[in-house]
Amino acid sequence: MNMRILGIETSCDETGIAVLDDELGLLSHELYSQVKLHADYGGVVPELASRDHIRKIVPLIKKALKDADTNAQQIDGIAYTQGPGLIGALLVGASVGRSLAFAWNVPAVGVHHMEGHLLAPMLDDPKPEFPFVALLVSGGHTMMVKVEGIGKYTVLGESVDDAAGEAFDKTAKMMGLDYPGGPLLAKMADKGTPGRFDFPRPMTAKPGLDFSFSGLKTAAANSIRSEKLDEQTKADIAYAFQEAVVDTLAIKCRRALKQTGLKRLVIAGGVSANTMLRMQLETMMKKINGKVYYPRLEFCTDNGAMIAYAGLQRLKAGQVESLSSKAKPRWSLDSLPAI
C-alpha cells in the first residue's frame, strides 16, 4: 500500500518538516535553524529552543503541505522524533505530531533520531544495501554501528566523552569563532599549514571502537593558550585539529570494517558534511574495493526528511504509537525493534 507521511524533527535547535510519498519520493521539506537565536549564548539554550519550536512548527507544517500540494486527507501517517534529544524540544514535536494524527485519524510513530540519520542516505539513489557499517557523527553523538536491517543494529563503539561535532564546536569557541563553530573551524583549516602542529589520535593505539575527543580538545586548548594567535596560527591549529579528528574516525572505520568483514560504509550526521573526512574515507574505501555512502549535504544535519523516511518504514511494518506517547531524551539505538 502506498503511504504519504508527514515527518517532524524537533530534537534540538532545528525545526524540520517534510512530506514523503512512498512512490513519488520527497515532495517537500522545510527547515528552520535557530543558530542566530543561540549564537549570543555560545550554545543551545534548551528553554529558548523549545519556545522557538512552538512558534515555528505549525507555520512550517502548513508550508510543507502546501509545497507538496497535499491536504490533511492525503496524509496516511505522521512520524516525529521521539528521542534522544532535549526533552522540551522533543515534547513540542511529539505533542503536535501525536495531536495531528489523532485529529486526522491516521497512525503516528515515534522515530529514534539516530535511526533517522542512519537511514538518511536511503533518500537518494543508489541506496546502500544491508548489511553495512555506519559511522554516525554529529554534535551530540559519535557512534559506530553494524546495520543488518532496519532495527537490526549492533553498536560497536561510541564516544566516552565529547562527540566529534561537540569537540569541533568547543575548540572553535576557544579560538573565538561564532557558534556553531565546527563548520567555521573546518573552513579556517583550509588555509592551515600541514605539519606545524601535531595532535594526538585518541584511543587509536588500543583495541576497540570507542571514541574519546576530550584529550584532543585539551591538546588544542594548550596550543591556543601557548601560541601567539595570529590568523595563520589559528588556521594551522584548526588544520591539525581537523586532521586528528578525521584520522581518528578513519582508523576506527577501517577497524570496524575489518572486524565485521563488510565493504559498505555509511557516514551520516552533521560532521559527515566535512570535506576532509569525505575525501579520506573515499580514498580508504577505494583501497579495499569498498563503497562509502552519505546523505546529500542538506540531509547531513537534522531534518524532517530523514524522520519521515524512518517513520514510513516503521508505519509500513505496522508499528504505531499509542495516544500516551512519551518523549525519550535518552534512548539506546540497539533497543529498537527490528522490522
Short mmCIF file of C-alpha atoms in Angstrom, two decimals:
data_model
loop_
_atom_site.label_atom_id
_atom_site.label_comp_id
_atom_site.label_asym_id
_atom_site.label_seq_id
_atom_site.Cartn_x
_atom_site.Cartn_y
_atom_site.Cartn_z
CA MET A 1 0.00 0.00 0.00
CA ASN A 2 1.32 3.44 -0.94
CA MET A 3 1.73 5.84 2.00
CA ARG A 4 2.28 9.58 2.32
CA ILE A 5 3.95 10.64 5.56
CA LEU A 6 4.41 13.92 7.40
CA GLY A 7 7.78 13.93 9.19
CA ILE A 8 8.55 16.19 12.18
CA GLU A 9 12.02 16.76 13.68
CA THR A 10 12.47 18.89 16.84
CA SER A 11 15.22 17.16 18.83
CA CYS A 12 17.50 20.17 19.34
CA ASP A 13 17.80 23.54 17.59
CA GLU A 14 16.30 22.87 14.15
CA THR A 15 12.64 22.54 13.24
CA GLY A 16 12.42 20.17 10.29
CA ILE A 17 9.21 19.23 8.48
CA ALA A 18 8.87 17.00 5.39
CA VAL A 19 6.24 15.27 3.28
CA LEU A 20 7.40 11.94 1.87
CA ASP A 21 5.48 9.72 -0.54
CA ASP A 22 6.36 6.03 -0.78
CA GLU A 23 6.13 6.07 -4.59
CA LEU A 24 6.77 9.70 -5.57
CA GLY A 25 9.60 10.30 -3.08
CA LEU A 26 10.24 13.51 -1.16
CA LEU A 27 7.54 16.06 -2.03
CA SER A 28 8.68 18.88 0.25
CA HIS A 29 10.95 19.64 3.17
CA GLU A 30 11.23 22.74 5.34
CA LEU A 31 14.00 23.53 7.80
CA TYR A 32 14.27 26.38 10.25
CA SER A 33 17.57 26.73 12.12
CA GLN A 34 17.78 28.52 15.47
CA VAL A 35 21.51 29.27 15.10
CA LYS A 36 21.09 33.06 15.38
CA LEU A 37 18.88 32.66 18.45
CA HIS A 38 21.55 30.70 20.38
CA ALA A 39 24.69 32.42 18.98
CA ASP A 40 24.81 35.04 21.77
CA TYR A 41 24.98 32.25 24.36
CA GLY A 42 27.67 30.18 22.62
CA GLY A 43 25.47 27.07 22.64
CA VAL A 44 21.90 25.80 22.65
CA VAL A 45 19.67 27.11 25.46
CA PRO A 46 17.04 24.36 25.91
CA GLU A 47 14.20 26.61 27.10
CA LEU A 48 14.67 29.04 24.19
CA ALA A 49 14.86 26.11 21.76
CA SER A 50 11.52 24.72 22.99
CA ARG A 51 9.78 28.09 22.71
CA ASP A 52 11.09 28.65 19.19
CA HIS A 53 9.89 25.20 18.06
CA ILE A 54 6.42 26.15 19.35
CA ARG A 55 6.49 29.36 17.30
CA LYS A 56 7.73 27.77 14.07
CA ILE A 57 6.27 24.27 13.89
CA VAL A 58 2.70 24.99 12.71
CA PRO A 59 3.66 27.55 10.00
CA LEU A 60 6.31 25.12 8.72
CA ILE A 61 3.82 22.22 8.60
CA LYS A 62 1.39 24.40 6.63
CA LYS A 63 4.14 25.43 4.19
CA ALA A 64 5.40 21.85 3.73
CA LEU A 65 1.85 20.62 2.97
CA LYS A 66 1.28 23.49 0.54
CA ASP A 67 4.60 22.92 -1.27
CA ALA A 68 3.80 19.19 -1.52
CA ASP A 69 0.34 20.04 -2.92
CA THR A 70 -1.08 17.87 -0.14
CA ASN A 71 -4.02 18.31 2.24
CA ALA A 72 -4.72 16.64 5.57
CA GLN A 73 -6.92 13.96 3.94
CA GLN A 74 -3.96 12.80 1.82
CA ILE A 75 -1.67 12.19 4.79
CA ASP A 76 -1.57 8.49 5.76
CA GLY A 77 0.64 8.76 8.82
CA ILE A 78 2.82 11.02 10.95
CA ALA A 79 6.39 10.40 12.12
CA TYR A 80 8.03 12.56 14.76
CA THR A 81 11.34 12.44 16.61
CA GLN A 82 10.71 10.77 19.95
CA GLY A 83 14.34 10.90 21.16
CA PRO A 84 17.13 11.22 22.01
CA GLY A 85 17.43 14.98 22.39
CA LEU A 86 16.37 17.91 24.57
CA ILE A 87 13.23 16.90 26.48
CA GLY A 88 11.38 20.22 25.95
CA ALA A 89 12.17 20.35 22.23
CA LEU A 90 11.16 16.70 21.76
CA LEU A 91 7.85 17.29 23.57
CA VAL A 92 6.89 20.02 21.07
CA GLY A 93 7.25 17.72 18.05
CA ALA A 94 5.78 14.69 19.84
CA SER A 95 2.68 16.53 21.12
CA VAL A 96 2.00 18.30 17.80
CA GLY A 97 2.63 15.13 15.77
CA ARG A 98 0.51 12.91 18.01
CA SER A 99 -2.30 15.50 18.21
CA LEU A 100 -2.45 15.91 14.41
CA ALA A 101 -2.53 12.15 13.98
CA PHE A 102 -5.48 11.96 16.38
CA ALA A 103 -7.29 14.85 14.67
CA TRP A 104 -6.69 13.44 11.17
CA ASN A 105 -7.40 9.85 12.28
CA VAL A 106 -4.09 8.46 10.99
CA PRO A 107 -1.39 6.40 12.75
CA ALA A 108 1.65 8.05 14.32
CA VAL A 109 5.07 6.66 15.14
CA GLY A 110 7.94 8.00 17.26
CA VAL A 111 11.30 7.79 15.49
CA HIS A 112 14.76 7.42 17.02
CA HIS A 113 16.76 10.48 15.94
CA MET A 114 19.92 8.46 15.21
CA GLU A 115 17.96 5.90 13.17
CA GLY A 116 16.81 8.86 11.09
CA HIS A 117 20.44 9.89 10.46
CA LEU A 118 21.47 6.29 9.80
CA LEU A 119 18.79 5.86 7.11
CA ALA A 120 19.18 9.36 5.58
CA PRO A 121 21.34 8.06 2.65
CA MET A 122 18.28 5.97 1.63
CA LEU A 123 16.58 9.20 0.50
CA ASP A 124 18.76 9.15 -2.65
CA ASP A 125 19.95 6.58 -5.17
CA PRO A 126 21.99 4.47 -5.15
CA LYS A 127 20.79 3.27 -1.75
CA PRO A 128 23.25 1.27 0.38
CA GLU A 129 22.29 -2.39 0.68
CA PHE A 130 22.21 -4.15 4.04
CA PRO A 131 24.41 -5.12 5.81
CA PHE A 132 26.77 -2.16 6.27
CA VAL A 133 28.81 -0.35 8.91
CA ALA A 134 27.53 3.12 9.83
CA LEU A 135 29.56 5.95 11.36
CA LEU A 136 27.16 8.43 12.96
CA VAL A 137 28.92 11.71 13.73
CA SER A 138 27.09 14.80 14.92
CA GLY A 139 27.19 17.49 17.59
CA GLY A 140 25.59 15.17 20.14
CA HIS A 141 26.66 11.68 19.10
CA THR A 142 29.60 9.71 17.73
CA MET A 143 28.97 6.00 17.26
CA MET A 144 29.91 3.06 15.06
CA VAL A 145 27.04 0.70 14.26
CA LYS A 146 26.74 -2.60 12.43
CA VAL A 147 23.47 -2.44 10.48
CA GLU A 148 21.91 -5.70 9.27
CA GLY A 149 18.47 -4.25 8.56
CA ILE A 150 16.05 -1.63 9.89
CA GLY A 151 16.07 -2.10 13.66
CA LYS A 152 18.84 -4.70 13.49
CA TYR A 153 21.58 -2.57 14.99
CA THR A 154 24.68 -3.52 16.96
CA VAL A 155 26.52 -0.55 18.47
CA LEU A 156 30.21 -1.41 18.01
CA GLY A 157 31.58 1.69 19.73
CA GLU A 158 30.66 5.20 20.84
CA SER A 159 32.19 8.29 22.39
CA VAL A 160 33.01 8.03 26.09
CA ASP A 161 33.02 11.84 26.42
CA ASP A 162 32.52 14.61 23.82
CA ALA A 163 31.01 13.79 20.45
CA ALA A 164 33.15 14.74 17.42
CA GLY A 165 30.90 17.66 16.46
CA GLU A 166 30.88 18.90 20.05
CA ALA A 167 34.70 18.83 20.13
CA PHE A 168 34.76 20.84 16.88
CA ASP A 169 32.36 23.44 18.33
CA LYS A 170 34.20 23.74 21.67
CA THR A 171 37.61 24.09 20.03
CA ALA A 172 36.21 26.73 17.67
CA LYS A 173 34.77 28.60 20.67
CA MET A 174 38.25 28.65 22.30
CA MET A 175 39.51 30.32 19.11
CA GLY A 176 36.84 32.99 19.37
CA LEU A 177 34.71 31.72 16.46
CA ASP A 178 30.95 32.22 16.49
CA TYR A 179 28.50 29.42 17.36
CA PRO A 180 28.18 26.87 15.85
CA GLY A 181 31.93 26.90 15.29
CA GLY A 182 32.50 23.46 13.77
CA PRO A 183 31.87 24.44 10.13
CA LEU A 184 33.79 27.74 10.66
CA LEU A 185 36.78 25.85 12.08
CA ALA A 186 36.70 23.46 9.09
CA LYS A 187 36.69 26.46 6.73
CA MET A 188 39.59 28.04 8.62
CA ALA A 189 41.52 24.74 8.36
CA ASP A 190 41.54 25.12 4.54
CA LYS A 191 44.15 27.89 5.00
CA GLY A 192 46.20 25.91 7.52
CA THR A 193 49.77 24.66 7.11
CA PRO A 194 50.04 20.85 7.39
CA GLY A 195 52.58 19.62 9.95
CA ARG A 196 53.08 22.74 12.05
CA PHE A 197 51.08 21.23 14.93
CA ASP A 198 50.63 17.55 15.71
CA PHE A 199 47.73 16.50 17.94
CA PRO A 200 47.01 13.01 19.34
CA ARG A 201 44.70 10.47 17.66
CA PRO A 202 42.85 9.42 20.85
CA MET A 203 42.12 5.74 21.62
CA THR A 204 43.61 4.52 18.33
CA ALA A 205 46.62 2.78 19.92
CA LYS A 206 44.42 0.46 21.99
CA PRO A 207 41.95 -2.06 20.52
CA GLY A 208 38.23 -1.40 20.38
CA LEU A 209 35.89 1.01 18.62
CA ASP A 210 35.05 3.55 21.32
CA PHE A 211 35.93 7.21 20.78
CA SER A 212 37.26 9.97 23.03
CA PHE A 213 37.81 13.57 21.95
CA SER A 214 38.32 15.39 25.26
CA GLY A 215 42.13 14.80 25.27
CA LEU A 216 42.39 16.12 21.73
CA LYS A 217 40.39 19.18 22.75
CA THR A 218 42.80 19.72 25.67
CA ALA A 219 45.83 19.45 23.33
CA ALA A 220 44.26 22.08 21.06
CA ALA A 221 43.47 24.29 24.10
CA ASN A 222 47.12 24.10 25.25
CA SER A 223 48.33 25.23 21.80
CA ILE A 224 45.76 28.05 21.72
CA ARG A 225 46.97 29.25 25.14
CA SER A 226 50.72 28.95 24.46
CA GLU A 227 50.88 30.39 20.93
CA LYS A 228 50.67 33.97 19.71
CA LEU A 229 47.32 33.70 17.96
CA ASP A 230 47.61 35.44 14.60
CA GLU A 231 45.26 34.33 11.79
CA GLN A 232 47.79 31.87 10.30
CA THR A 233 48.43 30.21 13.65
CA LYS A 234 44.69 29.83 14.19
CA ALA A 235 44.39 28.24 10.74
CA ASP A 236 47.32 25.90 11.47
CA ILE A 237 45.77 24.77 14.78
CA ALA A 238 42.42 24.28 13.03
CA TYR A 239 44.09 22.17 10.33
CA ALA A 240 45.89 19.96 12.89
CA PHE A 241 42.73 19.56 14.97
CA GLN A 242 40.55 18.64 11.99
CA GLU A 243 43.21 16.24 10.69
CA ALA A 244 43.39 14.49 14.07
CA VAL A 245 39.58 14.05 14.25
CA VAL A 246 39.39 12.80 10.65
CA ASP A 247 42.33 10.39 11.09
CA THR A 248 40.77 9.02 14.28
CA LEU A 249 37.38 8.46 12.62
CA ALA A 250 39.01 6.84 9.56
CA ILE A 251 41.15 4.49 11.70
CA LYS A 252 38.06 3.37 13.62
CA CYS A 253 36.06 2.88 10.39
CA ARG A 254 38.83 0.72 8.93
CA ARG A 255 38.93 -1.30 12.15
CA ALA A 256 35.12 -1.77 12.17
CA LEU A 257 35.06 -2.91 8.52
CA LYS A 258 37.84 -5.40 9.20
CA GLN A 259 36.10 -6.67 12.34
CA THR A 260 32.77 -7.20 10.57
CA GLY A 261 34.17 -8.26 7.19
CA LEU A 262 31.92 -5.71 5.45
CA LYS A 263 32.81 -3.47 2.48
CA ARG A 264 29.99 -0.94 2.69
CA LEU A 265 30.27 2.15 4.90
CA VAL A 266 27.56 4.73 5.61
CA ILE A 267 28.52 8.04 7.19
CA ALA A 268 25.78 10.35 8.46
CA GLY A 269 25.17 13.21 10.91
CA GLY A 270 26.33 16.82 10.76
CA VAL A 271 30.08 16.04 10.68
CA SER A 272 29.53 13.79 7.62
CA ALA A 273 29.43 17.04 5.60
CA ASN A 274 33.14 17.62 6.40
CA THR A 275 35.11 17.65 3.13
CA MET A 276 38.38 16.27 4.55
CA LEU A 277 36.51 13.37 6.18
CA ARG A 278 34.69 12.52 2.94
CA MET A 279 37.92 12.59 0.92
CA GLN A 280 39.81 10.40 3.37
CA LEU A 281 37.02 7.82 3.59
CA GLU A 282 36.62 7.75 -0.22
CA THR A 283 40.36 7.02 -0.57
CA MET A 284 40.24 4.38 2.16
CA MET A 285 37.23 2.56 0.67
CA LYS A 286 38.77 2.53 -2.83
CA LYS A 287 41.85 0.76 -1.42
CA ILE A 288 39.69 -2.10 -0.08
CA ASN A 289 37.33 -2.16 -3.09
CA GLY A 290 34.51 -0.97 -0.86
CA LYS A 291 31.97 1.83 -1.17
CA VAL A 292 31.06 4.74 1.07
CA TYR A 293 27.59 6.36 1.13
CA TYR A 294 26.45 9.64 2.65
CA PRO A 295 23.26 11.68 2.65
CA ARG A 296 23.23 14.72 0.36
CA LEU A 297 24.55 17.76 2.22
CA GLU A 298 21.15 19.20 3.14
CA PHE A 299 20.26 15.92 4.91
CA CYS A 300 23.50 15.63 6.92
CA THR A 301 22.22 17.94 9.66
CA ASP A 302 18.91 17.39 11.48
CA ASN A 303 15.95 17.41 9.09
CA GLY A 304 12.36 16.22 8.74
CA ALA A 305 13.00 14.12 5.61
CA MET A 306 15.10 11.53 7.46
CA ILE A 307 12.43 11.24 10.18
CA ALA A 308 9.73 10.82 7.53
CA TYR A 309 11.75 8.06 5.83
CA ALA A 310 12.46 6.12 9.04
CA GLY A 311 8.85 6.59 10.17
CA LEU A 312 7.50 5.41 6.81
CA GLN A 313 9.39 2.12 7.12
CA ARG A 314 8.08 1.53 10.63
CA LEU A 315 4.48 2.51 9.83
CA LYS A 316 4.52 0.17 6.82
CA ALA A 317 5.65 -2.60 9.16
CA GLY A 318 2.66 -1.91 11.41
CA GLN A 319 4.40 -0.08 14.24
CA VAL A 320 2.08 2.54 15.77
CA GLU A 321 2.41 4.80 18.80
CA SER A 322 -0.36 4.92 21.41
CA LEU A 323 -2.05 8.17 22.47
CA SER A 324 0.11 8.25 25.60
CA SER A 325 3.34 8.51 23.60
CA LYS A 326 6.33 9.84 25.57
CA ALA A 327 9.46 11.73 24.57
CA LYS A 328 12.70 9.85 25.30
CA PRO A 329 15.65 12.20 25.92
CA ARG A 330 17.87 9.10 26.41
CA TRP A 331 17.23 6.10 24.20
CA SER A 332 19.72 3.44 23.12
CA LEU A 333 19.77 2.68 19.38
CA ASP A 334 20.21 -1.06 19.80
CA SER A 335 16.99 -1.31 21.86
CA LEU A 336 14.83 -0.62 18.78
CA PRO A 337 12.61 -3.43 17.47
CA ALA A 338 13.60 -4.97 14.14
CA ILE A 339 11.17 -4.80 11.23
#
